[in-house]
Amino acid sequence: MIFDEISGFAAVLPSMRPLIGLDLGTKTIGVAASDGLLSTASSVETIKRQKFTSDAARVLELAEMRDAAGVVLGLPRNMDGSEGPRAQSTRAFARNLANLTELPITFWDERLSTVAAERALLEADLTRKRRSEVIDAVAAAYILQGALDRLRHLKDQPS
């Protein structure tokens, strides 16, 4: 099931189970996971893209290993908020993934997540080679952390 709004996604999540966050690139998929309290996102790995079936199998394997409750996909909007070809590709990935799993899927605006991840890695003084190896997983953690922060805010609001 795909949710365009995170509030609908939040309504179906069981408690005390982590989420998986994805940063879809053309060559790689950055993967992050949260803790069960949905407070912190951490980088997990970077998947080298091959074809959808093997990419999705690895994503679902990671989700199963962590007993994940749902998937948050970074949605690459343009700076004006519109959606271009990359956003359409992300939505297609979500539709295809939804055919393979019962896990709820939602989107999170990923504008500037890679920039923030790159800045953090530069501050950590990683070599260029090491940054290129981990940038997508770190960007996925930024995307997932944004969604976690929003979920926490929704939970704190009175019904």
Coordinates of C-alpha atoms in Angstrom, one line a residue:
M1 CA 0.0 0.0 0.0
I2 CA 1.4 3.4 -1.0
F3 CA 0.7 6.5 0.9
D4 CA 1.3 10.0 -0.6
E5 CA 0.7 11.6 2.8
I6 CA 2.8 10.6 5.7
S7 CA -0.2 10.9 8.1
G8 CA -1.9 8.0 6.4
F9 CA 1.3 6.0 6.5
A10 CA 1.6 6.8 10.3
A11 CA -1.9 5.5 10.9
V12 CA -1.1 2.0 9.7
L13 CA 2.3 1.5 11.4
P14 CA 2.6 -0.9 14.3
S15 CA 4.5 0.3 17.3
M16 CA 8.0 -0.7 18.2
R17 CA 9.1 -1.7 14.8
P18 CA 11.7 0.1 12.6
L19 CA 11.4 1.7 9.2
I20 CA 13.6 1.4 6.1
G21 CA 14.6 4.5 4.2
L22 CA 15.7 4.5 0.6
D23 CA 17.6 7.0 -1.6
L24 CA 17.1 5.8 -5.2
G25 CA 19.8 6.8 -7.6
T26 CA 20.3 5.7 -11.2
K27 CA 23.3 3.5 -10.2
T28 CA 22.8 2.8 -6.5
I29 CA 20.2 2.6 -3.8
G30 CA 21.2 4.0 -0.4
V31 CA 19.5 2.2 2.5
A32 CA 19.0 3.4 6.0
A33 CA 17.1 1.9 9.0
S34 CA 15.6 3.4 12.1
D35 CA 15.5 2.0 15.6
G36 CA 12.2 0.5 16.9
L37 CA 11.3 3.7 18.7
L38 CA 11.4 5.6 15.4
S39 CA 13.8 8.2 16.8
T40 CA 17.1 7.7 15.0
A41 CA 18.0 6.8 11.4
S42 CA 21.3 5.1 10.6
S43 CA 23.0 4.2 7.3
V44 CA 22.8 0.5 6.4
E45 CA 24.3 -0.1 3.0
T46 CA 24.5 1.0 -0.6
I47 CA 23.1 -1.4 -3.2
K48 CA 24.6 -1.4 -6.6
R49 CA 21.6 -1.3 -9.0
Q50 CA 21.2 -4.1 -11.4
K51 CA 17.6 -4.9 -12.4
F52 CA 14.4 -4.2 -10.4
T53 CA 13.9 -7.8 -9.3
S54 CA 17.3 -8.1 -7.7
D55 CA 17.3 -4.5 -6.3
A56 CA 13.8 -5.1 -4.7
A57 CA 14.8 -8.5 -3.4
R58 CA 17.8 -7.0 -1.5
V59 CA 15.6 -4.1 -0.1
L60 CA 13.0 -6.6 1.1
E61 CA 15.7 -8.8 2.5
L62 CA 17.1 -5.9 4.6
A63 CA 13.5 -5.0 5.7
E64 CA 12.9 -8.5 6.8
M65 CA 16.2 -8.8 8.6
R66 CA 15.2 -5.7 10.7
D67 CA 11.5 -6.7 11.0
A68 CA 10.7 -3.3 9.4
A69 CA 7.2 -2.0 9.6
G70 CA 7.4 0.2 6.4
V71 CA 9.4 1.9 3.7
V72 CA 10.2 5.6 3.2
L73 CA 11.3 6.5 -0.3
G74 CA 13.1 9.7 -1.0
L75 CA 11.1 11.6 -3.6
P76 CA 13.4 13.8 -5.7
R77 CA 11.3 16.9 -6.3
N78 CA 12.6 19.9 -8.3
M79 CA 13.5 23.0 -6.2
D80 CA 10.2 24.6 -7.2
G81 CA 8.4 21.5 -5.7
S82 CA 7.4 20.1 -9.1
E83 CA 8.1 16.5 -10.0
G84 CA 10.3 15.5 -13.0
P85 CA 11.4 12.3 -14.5
R86 CA 13.4 11.1 -11.5
A87 CA 10.3 11.5 -9.3
Q88 CA 8.2 9.5 -11.8
S89 CA 10.9 6.8 -11.7
T90 CA 10.7 6.7 -7.9
R91 CA 6.9 6.4 -8.0
A92 CA 7.2 3.6 -10.5
F93 CA 9.7 1.8 -8.2
A94 CA 7.3 2.2 -5.3
R95 CA 4.4 0.8 -7.4
N96 CA 6.5 -2.2 -8.4
L97 CA 7.8 -2.7 -4.8
A98 CA 4.2 -2.6 -3.5
N99 CA 3.3 -5.5 -5.7
L100 CA 6.0 -7.6 -3.9
T101 CA 5.3 -6.7 -0.3
E102 CA 2.5 -5.9 2.2
L103 CA 4.7 -3.2 3.9
P104 CA 3.3 0.3 3.7
I105 CA 5.3 2.7 1.5
T106 CA 5.4 6.5 1.7
F107 CA 7.5 9.3 0.2
W108 CA 9.6 12.0 1.8
D109 CA 10.8 15.1 0.0
E110 CA 14.5 14.5 -0.5
R111 CA 15.6 17.9 -1.8
L112 CA 19.1 18.8 -0.6
S113 CA 19.5 15.5 1.3
T114 CA 22.6 14.5 -0.7
V115 CA 24.0 18.0 -0.2
A116 CA 23.5 17.7 3.6
A117 CA 25.0 14.2 3.5
E118 CA 28.0 15.4 1.5
R119 CA 28.6 18.3 4.0
A120 CA 28.5 15.9 6.9
L121 CA 31.0 13.5 5.3
L122 CA 33.3 16.4 4.5
E123 CA 33.1 17.5 8.1
A124 CA 34.0 13.9 9.1
D125 CA 37.1 14.3 6.9
L126 CA 36.4 11.2 4.8
T127 CA 38.4 10.7 1.7
R128 CA 36.7 11.3 -1.7
K129 CA 36.8 7.5 -2.3
R130 CA 35.1 6.7 1.0
R131 CA 32.6 9.5 0.6
S132 CA 31.5 8.1 -2.8
E133 CA 31.1 4.6 -1.2
V134 CA 28.8 5.8 1.6
I135 CA 27.1 9.0 0.3
D136 CA 23.8 7.3 -0.8
A137 CA 23.3 5.4 2.4
V138 CA 24.0 8.6 4.4
A139 CA 21.5 10.5 2.2
A140 CA 19.0 7.7 2.9
A141 CA 19.6 8.3 6.6
Y142 CA 18.9 12.0 6.2
I143 CA 15.7 11.2 4.3
L144 CA 14.5 8.7 6.9
Q145 CA 15.4 11.0 9.8
G146 CA 13.2 13.8 8.2
A147 CA 10.3 11.3 8.0
L148 CA 10.9 10.1 11.6
D149 CA 10.9 13.7 12.9
R150 CA 7.6 14.3 11.1
L151 CA 6.1 11.1 12.5
R152 CA 7.1 12.1 16.0
H153 CA 5.5 15.5 15.5
L154 CA 2.2 13.8 14.2
K155 CA 2.2 11.5 17.3
D156 CA 2.7 14.5 19.6
Q157 CA -0.3 16.4 18.2
P158 CA -3.7 15.9 20.0
S159 CA -6.2 13.9 18.1

